[in-house]
Coordinates of C-alpha atoms and ligand atoms in Angstrom, one line a residue:
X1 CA 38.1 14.3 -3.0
X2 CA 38.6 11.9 -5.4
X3 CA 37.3 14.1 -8.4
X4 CA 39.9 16.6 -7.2
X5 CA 43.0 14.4 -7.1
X6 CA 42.0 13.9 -10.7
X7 CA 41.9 16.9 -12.1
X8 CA 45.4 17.8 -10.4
X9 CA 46.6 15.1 -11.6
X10 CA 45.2 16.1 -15.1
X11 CA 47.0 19.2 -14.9
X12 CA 50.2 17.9 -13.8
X13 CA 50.6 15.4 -16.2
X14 CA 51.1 15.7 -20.3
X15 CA 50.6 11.3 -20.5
X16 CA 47.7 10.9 -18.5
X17 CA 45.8 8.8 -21.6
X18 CA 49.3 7.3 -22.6
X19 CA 49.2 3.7 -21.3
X20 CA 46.5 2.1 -22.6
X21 CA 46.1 -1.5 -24.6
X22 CA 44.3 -1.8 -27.5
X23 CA 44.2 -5.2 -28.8
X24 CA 43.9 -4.9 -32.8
X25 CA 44.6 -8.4 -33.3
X26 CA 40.9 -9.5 -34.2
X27 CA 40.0 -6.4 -36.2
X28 CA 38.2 -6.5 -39.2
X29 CA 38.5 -2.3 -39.8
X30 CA 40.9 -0.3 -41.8
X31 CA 44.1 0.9 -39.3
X32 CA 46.7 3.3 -39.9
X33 CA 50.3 2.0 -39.1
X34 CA 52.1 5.2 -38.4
X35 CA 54.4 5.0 -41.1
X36 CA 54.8 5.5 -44.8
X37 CA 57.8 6.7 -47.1
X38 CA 61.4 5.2 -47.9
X39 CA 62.9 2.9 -45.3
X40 CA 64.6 4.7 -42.8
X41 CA 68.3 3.5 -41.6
X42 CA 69.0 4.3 -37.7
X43 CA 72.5 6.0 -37.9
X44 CA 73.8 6.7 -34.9
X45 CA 72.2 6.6 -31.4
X46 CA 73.1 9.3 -27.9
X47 CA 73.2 7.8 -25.0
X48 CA 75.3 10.6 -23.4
X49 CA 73.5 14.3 -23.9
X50 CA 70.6 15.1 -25.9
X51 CA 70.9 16.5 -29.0
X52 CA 69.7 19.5 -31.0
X53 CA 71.8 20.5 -34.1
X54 CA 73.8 18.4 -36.9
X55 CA 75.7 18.5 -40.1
X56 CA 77.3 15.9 -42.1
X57 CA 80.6 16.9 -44.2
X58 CA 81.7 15.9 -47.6
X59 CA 83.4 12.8 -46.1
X60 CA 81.1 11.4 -44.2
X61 CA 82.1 13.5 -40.7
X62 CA 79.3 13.4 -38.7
X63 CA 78.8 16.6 -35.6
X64 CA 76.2 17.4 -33.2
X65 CA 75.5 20.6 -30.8
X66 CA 73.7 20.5 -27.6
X67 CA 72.5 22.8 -26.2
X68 CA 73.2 23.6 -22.4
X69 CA 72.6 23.2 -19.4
X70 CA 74.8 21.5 -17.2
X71 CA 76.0 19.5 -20.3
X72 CA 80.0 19.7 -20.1
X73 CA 80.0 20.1 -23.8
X74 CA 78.2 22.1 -26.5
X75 CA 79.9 20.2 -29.7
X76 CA 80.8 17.0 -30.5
X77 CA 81.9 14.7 -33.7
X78 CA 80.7 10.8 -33.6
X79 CA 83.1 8.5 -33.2
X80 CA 81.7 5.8 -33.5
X81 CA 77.3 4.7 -33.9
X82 CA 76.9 5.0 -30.1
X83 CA 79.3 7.9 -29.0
X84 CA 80.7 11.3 -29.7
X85 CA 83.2 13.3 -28.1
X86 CA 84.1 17.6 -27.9
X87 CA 85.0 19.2 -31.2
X88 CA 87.2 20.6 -31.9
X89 CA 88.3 20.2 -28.3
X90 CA 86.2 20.0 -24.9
X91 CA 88.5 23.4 -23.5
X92 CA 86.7 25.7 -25.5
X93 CA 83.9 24.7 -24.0
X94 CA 82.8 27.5 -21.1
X95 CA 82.9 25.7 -17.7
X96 CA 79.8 25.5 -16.2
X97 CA 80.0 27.8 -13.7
X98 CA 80.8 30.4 -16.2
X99 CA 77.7 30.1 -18.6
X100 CA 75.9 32.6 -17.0
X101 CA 76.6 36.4 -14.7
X102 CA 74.4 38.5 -12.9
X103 CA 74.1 42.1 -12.6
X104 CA 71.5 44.0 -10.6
X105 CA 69.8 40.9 -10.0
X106 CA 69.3 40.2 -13.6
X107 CA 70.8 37.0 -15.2
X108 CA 72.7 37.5 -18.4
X109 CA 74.7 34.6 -20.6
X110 CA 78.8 35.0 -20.8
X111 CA 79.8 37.5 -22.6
X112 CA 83.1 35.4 -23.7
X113 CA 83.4 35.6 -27.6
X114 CA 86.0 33.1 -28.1
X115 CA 84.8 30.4 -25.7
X116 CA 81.6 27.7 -26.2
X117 CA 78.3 28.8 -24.6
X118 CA 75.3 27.1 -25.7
X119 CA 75.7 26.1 -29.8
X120 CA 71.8 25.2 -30.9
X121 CA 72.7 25.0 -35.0
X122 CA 75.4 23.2 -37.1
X123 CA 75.7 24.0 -41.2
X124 CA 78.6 22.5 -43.2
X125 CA 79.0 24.7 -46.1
X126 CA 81.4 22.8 -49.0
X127 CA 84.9 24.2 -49.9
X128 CA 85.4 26.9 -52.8
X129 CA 88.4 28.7 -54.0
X130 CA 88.0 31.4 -51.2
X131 CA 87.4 29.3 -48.2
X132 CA 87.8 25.7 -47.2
X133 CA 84.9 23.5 -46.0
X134 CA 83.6 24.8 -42.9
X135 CA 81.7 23.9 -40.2
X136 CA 79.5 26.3 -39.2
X137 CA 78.4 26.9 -34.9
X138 CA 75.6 29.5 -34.1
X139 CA 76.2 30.2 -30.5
X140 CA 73.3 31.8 -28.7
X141 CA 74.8 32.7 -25.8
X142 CA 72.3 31.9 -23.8
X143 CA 72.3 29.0 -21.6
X144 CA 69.6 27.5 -19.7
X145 CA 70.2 27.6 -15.9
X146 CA 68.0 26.7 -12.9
X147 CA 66.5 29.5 -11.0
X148 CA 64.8 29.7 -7.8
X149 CA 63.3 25.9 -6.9
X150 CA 64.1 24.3 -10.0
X151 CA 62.7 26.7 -12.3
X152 CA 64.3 26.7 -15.7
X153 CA 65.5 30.4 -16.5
X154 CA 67.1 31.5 -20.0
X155 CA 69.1 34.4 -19.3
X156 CA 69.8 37.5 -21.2
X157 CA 72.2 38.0 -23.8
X158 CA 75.6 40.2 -23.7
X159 CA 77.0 41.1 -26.6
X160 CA 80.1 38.7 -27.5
X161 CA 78.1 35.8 -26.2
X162 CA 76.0 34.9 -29.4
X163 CA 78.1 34.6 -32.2
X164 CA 79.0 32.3 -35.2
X165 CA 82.3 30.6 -35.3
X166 CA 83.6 29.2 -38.3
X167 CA 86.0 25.8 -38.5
X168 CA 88.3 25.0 -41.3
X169 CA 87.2 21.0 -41.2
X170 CA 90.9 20.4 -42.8
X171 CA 92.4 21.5 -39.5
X172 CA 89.4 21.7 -37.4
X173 CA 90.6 25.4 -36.5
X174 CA 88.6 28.0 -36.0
X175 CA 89.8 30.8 -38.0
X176 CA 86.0 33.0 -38.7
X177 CA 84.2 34.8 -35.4
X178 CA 81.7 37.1 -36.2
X179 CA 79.3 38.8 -32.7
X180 CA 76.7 41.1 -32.8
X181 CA 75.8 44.5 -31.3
X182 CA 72.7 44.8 -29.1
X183 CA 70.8 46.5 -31.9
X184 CA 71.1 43.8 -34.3
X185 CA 71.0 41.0 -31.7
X186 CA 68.9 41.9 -28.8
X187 CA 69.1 40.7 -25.2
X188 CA 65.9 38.2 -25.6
X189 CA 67.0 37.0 -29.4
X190 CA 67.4 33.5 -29.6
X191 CA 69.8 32.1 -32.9
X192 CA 68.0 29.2 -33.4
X193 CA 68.8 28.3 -37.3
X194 CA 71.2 29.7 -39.8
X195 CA 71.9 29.3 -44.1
X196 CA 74.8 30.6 -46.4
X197 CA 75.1 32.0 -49.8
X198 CA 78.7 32.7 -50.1
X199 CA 78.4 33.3 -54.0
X200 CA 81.3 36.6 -54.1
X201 CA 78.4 38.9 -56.5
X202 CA 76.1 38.7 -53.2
X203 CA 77.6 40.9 -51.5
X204 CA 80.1 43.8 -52.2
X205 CA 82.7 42.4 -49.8
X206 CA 82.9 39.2 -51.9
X207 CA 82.4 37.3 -48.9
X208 CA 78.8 35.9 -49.1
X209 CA 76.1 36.7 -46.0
X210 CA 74.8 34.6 -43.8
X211 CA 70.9 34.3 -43.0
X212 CA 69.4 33.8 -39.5
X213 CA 66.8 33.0 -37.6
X214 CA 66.2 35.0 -34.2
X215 CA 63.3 32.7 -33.1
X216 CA 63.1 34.9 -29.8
X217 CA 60.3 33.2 -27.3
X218 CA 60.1 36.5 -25.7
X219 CA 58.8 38.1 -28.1
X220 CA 61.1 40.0 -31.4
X221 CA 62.1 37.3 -33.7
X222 CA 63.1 38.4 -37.3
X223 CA 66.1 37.9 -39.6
X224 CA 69.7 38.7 -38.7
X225 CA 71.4 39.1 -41.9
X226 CA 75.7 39.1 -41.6
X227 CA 77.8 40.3 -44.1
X228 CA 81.3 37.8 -43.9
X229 CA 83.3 39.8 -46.0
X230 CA 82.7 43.1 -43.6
X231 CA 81.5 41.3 -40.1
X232 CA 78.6 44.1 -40.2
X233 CA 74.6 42.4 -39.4
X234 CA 71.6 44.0 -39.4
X235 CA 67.7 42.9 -39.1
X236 CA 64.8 42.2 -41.1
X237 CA 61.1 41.6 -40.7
X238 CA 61.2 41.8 -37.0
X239 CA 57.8 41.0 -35.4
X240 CA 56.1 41.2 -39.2
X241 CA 53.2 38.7 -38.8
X242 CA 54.7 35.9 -40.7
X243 CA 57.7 35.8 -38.1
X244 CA 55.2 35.8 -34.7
X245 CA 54.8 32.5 -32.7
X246 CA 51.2 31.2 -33.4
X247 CA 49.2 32.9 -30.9
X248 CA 48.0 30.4 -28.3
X249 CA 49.0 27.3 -30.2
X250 CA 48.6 23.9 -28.7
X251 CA 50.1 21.4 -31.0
X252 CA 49.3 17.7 -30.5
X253 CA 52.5 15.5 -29.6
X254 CA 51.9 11.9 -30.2
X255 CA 48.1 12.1 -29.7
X256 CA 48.3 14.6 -27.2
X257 CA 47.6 18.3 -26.8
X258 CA 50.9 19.9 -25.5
X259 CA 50.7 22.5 -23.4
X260 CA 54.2 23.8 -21.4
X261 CA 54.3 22.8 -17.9
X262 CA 57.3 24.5 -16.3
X263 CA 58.0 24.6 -12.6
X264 CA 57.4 28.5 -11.0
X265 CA 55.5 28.9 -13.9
X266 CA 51.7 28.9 -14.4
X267 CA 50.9 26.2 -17.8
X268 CA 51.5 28.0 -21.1
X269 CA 51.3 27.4 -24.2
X270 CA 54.6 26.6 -26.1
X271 CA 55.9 30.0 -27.7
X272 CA 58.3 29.9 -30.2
X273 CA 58.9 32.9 -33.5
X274 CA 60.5 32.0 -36.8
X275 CA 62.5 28.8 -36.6
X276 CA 63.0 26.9 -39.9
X277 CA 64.4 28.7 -43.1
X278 CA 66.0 27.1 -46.4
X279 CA 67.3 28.5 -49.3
X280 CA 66.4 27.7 -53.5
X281 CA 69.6 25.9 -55.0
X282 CA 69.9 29.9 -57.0
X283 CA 70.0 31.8 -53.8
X284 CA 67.3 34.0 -54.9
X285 CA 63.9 32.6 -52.4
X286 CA 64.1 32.3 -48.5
X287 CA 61.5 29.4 -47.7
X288 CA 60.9 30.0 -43.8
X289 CA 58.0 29.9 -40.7
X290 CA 57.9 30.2 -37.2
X291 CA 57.5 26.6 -35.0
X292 CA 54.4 27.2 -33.4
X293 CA 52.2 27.9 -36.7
X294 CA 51.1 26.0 -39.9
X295 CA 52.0 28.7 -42.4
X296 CA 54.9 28.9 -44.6
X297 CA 56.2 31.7 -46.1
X298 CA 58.6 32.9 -48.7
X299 CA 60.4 36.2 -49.6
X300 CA 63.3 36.9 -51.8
X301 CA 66.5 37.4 -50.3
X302 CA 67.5 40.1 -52.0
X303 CA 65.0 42.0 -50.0
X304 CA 66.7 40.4 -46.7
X305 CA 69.8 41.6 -48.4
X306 CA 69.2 45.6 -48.7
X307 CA 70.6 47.4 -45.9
X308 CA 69.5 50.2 -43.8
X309 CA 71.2 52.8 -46.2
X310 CA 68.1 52.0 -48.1
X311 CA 65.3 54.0 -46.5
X312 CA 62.3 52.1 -48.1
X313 CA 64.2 48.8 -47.4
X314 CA 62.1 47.5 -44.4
X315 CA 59.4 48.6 -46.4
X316 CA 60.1 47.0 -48.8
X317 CA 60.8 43.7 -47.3
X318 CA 57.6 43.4 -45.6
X319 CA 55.6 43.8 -48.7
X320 CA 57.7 41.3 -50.7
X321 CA 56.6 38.2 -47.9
X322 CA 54.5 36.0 -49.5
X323 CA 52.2 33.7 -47.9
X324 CA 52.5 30.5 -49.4
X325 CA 49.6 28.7 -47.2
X326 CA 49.2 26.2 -45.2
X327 CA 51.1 22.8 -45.3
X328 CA 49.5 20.7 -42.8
X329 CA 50.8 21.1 -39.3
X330 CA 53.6 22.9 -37.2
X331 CA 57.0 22.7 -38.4
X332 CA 60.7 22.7 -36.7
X333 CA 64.0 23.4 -39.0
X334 CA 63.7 22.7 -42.3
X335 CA 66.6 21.4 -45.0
X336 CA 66.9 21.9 -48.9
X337 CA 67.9 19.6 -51.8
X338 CA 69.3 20.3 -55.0
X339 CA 65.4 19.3 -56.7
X340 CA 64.4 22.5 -54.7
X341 CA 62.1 20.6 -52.8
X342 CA 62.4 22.4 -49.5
X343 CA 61.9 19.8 -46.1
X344 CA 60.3 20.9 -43.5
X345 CA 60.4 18.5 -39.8
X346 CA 57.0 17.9 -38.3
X347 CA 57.0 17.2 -35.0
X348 CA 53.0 17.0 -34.6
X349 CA 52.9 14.3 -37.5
X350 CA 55.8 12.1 -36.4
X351 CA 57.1 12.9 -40.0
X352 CA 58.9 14.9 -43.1
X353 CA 56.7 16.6 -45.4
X354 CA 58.2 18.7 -48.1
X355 CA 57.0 21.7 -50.1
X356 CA 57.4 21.8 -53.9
X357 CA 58.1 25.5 -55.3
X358 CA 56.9 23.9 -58.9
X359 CA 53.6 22.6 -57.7
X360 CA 52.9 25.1 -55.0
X361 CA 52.0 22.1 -52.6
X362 CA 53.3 20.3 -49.8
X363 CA 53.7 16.8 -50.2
X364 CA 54.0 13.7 -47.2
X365 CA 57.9 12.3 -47.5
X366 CA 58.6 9.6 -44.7
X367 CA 56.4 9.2 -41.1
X368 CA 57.2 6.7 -38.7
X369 CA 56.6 6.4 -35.1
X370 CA 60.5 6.6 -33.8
X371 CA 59.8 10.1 -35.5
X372 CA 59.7 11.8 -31.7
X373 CA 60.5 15.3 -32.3
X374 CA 62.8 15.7 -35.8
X375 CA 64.5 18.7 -34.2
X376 CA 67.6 19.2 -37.2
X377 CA 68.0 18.0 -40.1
X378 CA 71.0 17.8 -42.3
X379 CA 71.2 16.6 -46.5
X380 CA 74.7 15.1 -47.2
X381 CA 76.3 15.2 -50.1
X382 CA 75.7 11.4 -50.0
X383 CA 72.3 12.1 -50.8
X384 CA 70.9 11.1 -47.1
X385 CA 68.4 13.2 -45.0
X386 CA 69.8 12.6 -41.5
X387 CA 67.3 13.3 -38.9
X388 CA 67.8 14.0 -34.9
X389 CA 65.3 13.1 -32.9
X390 CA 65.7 14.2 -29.0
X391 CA 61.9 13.6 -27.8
X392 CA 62.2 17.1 -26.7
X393 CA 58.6 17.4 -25.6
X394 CA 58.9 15.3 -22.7
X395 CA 61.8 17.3 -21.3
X396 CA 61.9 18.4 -18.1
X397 CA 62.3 22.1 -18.7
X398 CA 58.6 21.6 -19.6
X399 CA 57.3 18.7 -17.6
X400 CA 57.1 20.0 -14.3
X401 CA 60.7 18.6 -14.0
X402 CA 59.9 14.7 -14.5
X403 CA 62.1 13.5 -17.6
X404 CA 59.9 11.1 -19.8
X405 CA 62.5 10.9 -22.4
X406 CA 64.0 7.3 -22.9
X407 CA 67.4 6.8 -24.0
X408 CA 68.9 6.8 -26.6
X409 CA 68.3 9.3 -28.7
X410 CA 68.9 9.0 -32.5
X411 CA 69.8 10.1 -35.9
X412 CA 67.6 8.3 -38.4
X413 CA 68.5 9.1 -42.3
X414 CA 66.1 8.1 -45.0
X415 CA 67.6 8.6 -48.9
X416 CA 66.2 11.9 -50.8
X417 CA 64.2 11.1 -53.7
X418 CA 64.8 12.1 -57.4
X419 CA 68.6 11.7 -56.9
X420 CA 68.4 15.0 -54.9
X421 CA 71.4 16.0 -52.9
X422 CA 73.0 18.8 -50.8
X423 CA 72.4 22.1 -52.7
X424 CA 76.6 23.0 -53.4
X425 CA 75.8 25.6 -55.9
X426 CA 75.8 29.0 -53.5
X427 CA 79.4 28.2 -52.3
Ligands
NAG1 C1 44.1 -10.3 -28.8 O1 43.0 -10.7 -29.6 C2 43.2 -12.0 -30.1 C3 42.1 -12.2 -31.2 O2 41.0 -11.5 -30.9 C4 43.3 -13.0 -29.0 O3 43.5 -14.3 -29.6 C5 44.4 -12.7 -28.1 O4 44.4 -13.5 -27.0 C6 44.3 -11.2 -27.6 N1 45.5 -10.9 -26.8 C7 45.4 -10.4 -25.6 C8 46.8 -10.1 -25.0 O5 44.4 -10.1 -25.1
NAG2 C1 82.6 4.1 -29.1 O1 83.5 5.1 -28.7 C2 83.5 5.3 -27.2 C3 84.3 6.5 -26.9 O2 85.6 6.5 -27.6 C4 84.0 4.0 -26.6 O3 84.0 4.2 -25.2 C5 83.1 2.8 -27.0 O4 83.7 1.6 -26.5 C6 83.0 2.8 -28.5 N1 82.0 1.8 -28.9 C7 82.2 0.9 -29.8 C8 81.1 -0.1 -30.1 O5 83.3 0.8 -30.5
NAG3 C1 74.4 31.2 -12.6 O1 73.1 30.5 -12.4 C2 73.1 29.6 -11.3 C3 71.8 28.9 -11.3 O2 71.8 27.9 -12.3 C4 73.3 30.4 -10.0 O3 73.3 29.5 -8.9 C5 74.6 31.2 -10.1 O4 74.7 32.0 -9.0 C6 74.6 32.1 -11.4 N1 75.9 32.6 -11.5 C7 76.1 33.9 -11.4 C8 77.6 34.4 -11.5 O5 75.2 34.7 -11.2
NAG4 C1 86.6 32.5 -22.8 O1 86.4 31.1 -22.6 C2 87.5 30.4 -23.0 C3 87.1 28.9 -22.8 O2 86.7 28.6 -21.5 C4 88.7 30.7 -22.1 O3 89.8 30.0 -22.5 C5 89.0 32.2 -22.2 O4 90.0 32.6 -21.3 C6 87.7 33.0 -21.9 N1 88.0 34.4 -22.1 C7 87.7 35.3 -21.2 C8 88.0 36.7 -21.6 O5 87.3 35.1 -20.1
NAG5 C1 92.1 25.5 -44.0 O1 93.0 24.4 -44.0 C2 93.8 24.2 -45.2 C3 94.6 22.9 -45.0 O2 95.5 23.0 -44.1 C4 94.6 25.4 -45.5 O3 95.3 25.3 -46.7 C5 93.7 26.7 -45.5 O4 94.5 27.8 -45.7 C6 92.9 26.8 -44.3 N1 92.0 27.9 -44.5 C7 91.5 28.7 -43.5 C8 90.7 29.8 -43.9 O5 91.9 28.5 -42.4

């Protein structure tokens, strides 16, 4: 009896081994602290909705999406360290009874192109003679909701639901929409992370193109490429090798194997396809990896770039990925600075490592123990890193429902070194 109460209790919980004392006082031996790099600053704490995405402008402006849920927004700007409130406003936000449709007994997201859904990435790009400084929203379109006895349920896309919104941060208008069809963006693709190069030679419209991540957990992540100029996307490297989830990865959180405990659900392992991707300051490499793997790879963009009029362009693309190795652990969104040094969040590590295109190795930046799941990170033109950090493994969605996140949650920045800054020169 008692044997069995353990090991259902083993299974049920992801913190059976966490509260323990060790007394290091009297030690004689060598221990490791948890921490190393520059000193990091807390910024700004949540005490409202957990965060996921976040960009900092030119000015200091500081925004935030969540993703939702039966959060009443999906965007906010801080207005102060310990609050932030809807941007642009709180009715464009999709109520919450409108997130999600069925049809047939299948769930879908909204279909509604103009209002809020779920927006999981923020990118500021900075002003240039053909547009002003604009934040960026990827909407995915798909919301979580709660299925049959609490079971967390992503629903399909519709076309019009996922889509990327640009706001003029002078007015805080929107005046750029851009959606996809269901070839380009499929009904399980998930828009998890998005870059610009909005140089006019990139593209024949003049406009610049937008890369993105479909980190799909189902199962066909792969780029989305979008031409601004035109509004016309299409898709590369879907389900090539370097895009797939690790298969069967358990990550350690914290010191402990992670496995996903979701209620109607039997345990899994955490699945999650191509997730972080950074551009060189020249627009011309695509640093990227999926979460749940230790590999990084590069390609150039130009081969993202070709489009389908070019038969061998697929082709093409997948022989051009190169595998630049391991670096040392899983990684979540990554960021760039003008050095080239390309960040990459860590969330095993509790840390920031970074890779270094000169030396072709990644190097350790800053690890602390508030470090609970880096999920976004944003470089200012300031010269800060800012870091969220939402704890996201102890979530309910993947706890068997018990929430083991304490508030608040936080941005912590931490200065780049080398003077490095925001990479400004693709705008
Ligand atoms: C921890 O160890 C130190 C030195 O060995 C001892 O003085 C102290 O009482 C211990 N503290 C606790 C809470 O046991
Ligand atoms: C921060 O802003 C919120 C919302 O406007 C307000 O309720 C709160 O009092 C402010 N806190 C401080 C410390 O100014
Ligand atoms: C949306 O999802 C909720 C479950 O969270 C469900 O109760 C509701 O019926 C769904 N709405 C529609 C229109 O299907
Ligand atoms: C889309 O959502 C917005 C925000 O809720 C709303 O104002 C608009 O009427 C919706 N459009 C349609 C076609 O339902
Ligand atoms: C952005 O706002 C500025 C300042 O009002 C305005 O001059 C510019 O035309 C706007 N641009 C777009 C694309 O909305």
């Amino acid at each position: 009896m008692h044997l069995l109460l353990t090991s259902t209790l083993a299974l049920l919980t992801t913190t059976a081994a966490q509260v323990t004392y060790q007394n290091l006082t009297g030690t004689i031996l060598r221990t490791d602290s948890g921490a190393y790099g520059p000193e990091i600053e807390e910024y700004h704490y949540y005490y409202e909705q957990w965060p996921i995405g976040l960009a900092i402008s030119s000015t200091g402006r500081f925004f935030v999406s969540y993703t939702r849920g039966d959060y009443s927004f999906t965007v906010g700007e801080a207005v102060n360290k310990t609050a932030e409130i809807p941007y642009p406003s709180a009715d464009l936000n999709l109520p919450v009874s409108q997130l999600n449709t069925s049809w047939n007994g299948i769930q879908f997201g909204s279909g509604n192109s103009t209002g809020f859904i779920s927006v999981q990435a923020l990118y500021i790009t900075p002003d240039n003679p053909r547009r002003p400084e604009t934040l960026w929203l990827v909407d995915t379109g798909r919301p979580t909701i709660m299925g049959e006895g609490g079971s967390p349920v992503m629903p399909y896309a519709q076309p019009g639901g996922p889509k990327i919104i640009g706001i003029n941060l002078s007015t805080n208008s929107i005046y750029a929409t851009y959606t996809f069809p269901s070839t380009v963006h499929y009904p399980d693709s998930y828009m998890n992370d998005i870059r610009f190069d909005l140089r006019p030679h990139i593209t024949p419209s003049g406009q610049g193109i937008a890369y993105i991540v479909d980190s799909s957990d189902e199962g066909r992540p792969g780029f989305i490429l979008l031409d601004l100029g035109t509004g016309e996307s299409w898709r590369r490297l879907t389900q090539h090798a370097s895009v797939l989830r690790g298969n069967r990865d358990v990550p350690s959180y914290q010191g402990h194997p992670f496995y996903q405990r979701s209620i109607g659900t039997p345990i899994q392992t955490l699945r999650e396809g191509l997730d972080g991707l950074q551009l060189s300051p020249d627009g011309e490499v695509l640093y990227y990896s999926p979460l749940t793997s230790n590999t990084l790879y590069s390609i150039p963009t130009a081969k993202l770039r070709a489009r389908d009029t070019s038969p061998l362009a697929e082709m093409a693309a997948q022989s051009a990925v190169s595998d630049l190795g391991g670096r040392g652990g899983n990684a979540n969104g990554f960021e760039g600075d003008s050095n080239g040094l390309v960040y990459q969040l860590m969330p095993e590590h509790n840390a920031v490592y970074y890779y270094d295109p000169v030396t072709l190795l990644n190097y350790a930046f800053v690890r602390d123990p508030r470090i609970i799941w880096p999920d976004g990170a944003s470089i200012g033109e300031d010269g800060w890193l800012y870091l969220n950090i939402n704890q996201l493994p102890h979530q309910p969605n993947w706890n068997y429902g018990y929430d083991g996140r304490k508030l608040p949650g936080a941005v912590l920045r931490v200065r780049l070194p080398g003077g490095g800054k925001k990479i400004t020169g693709l705008a």
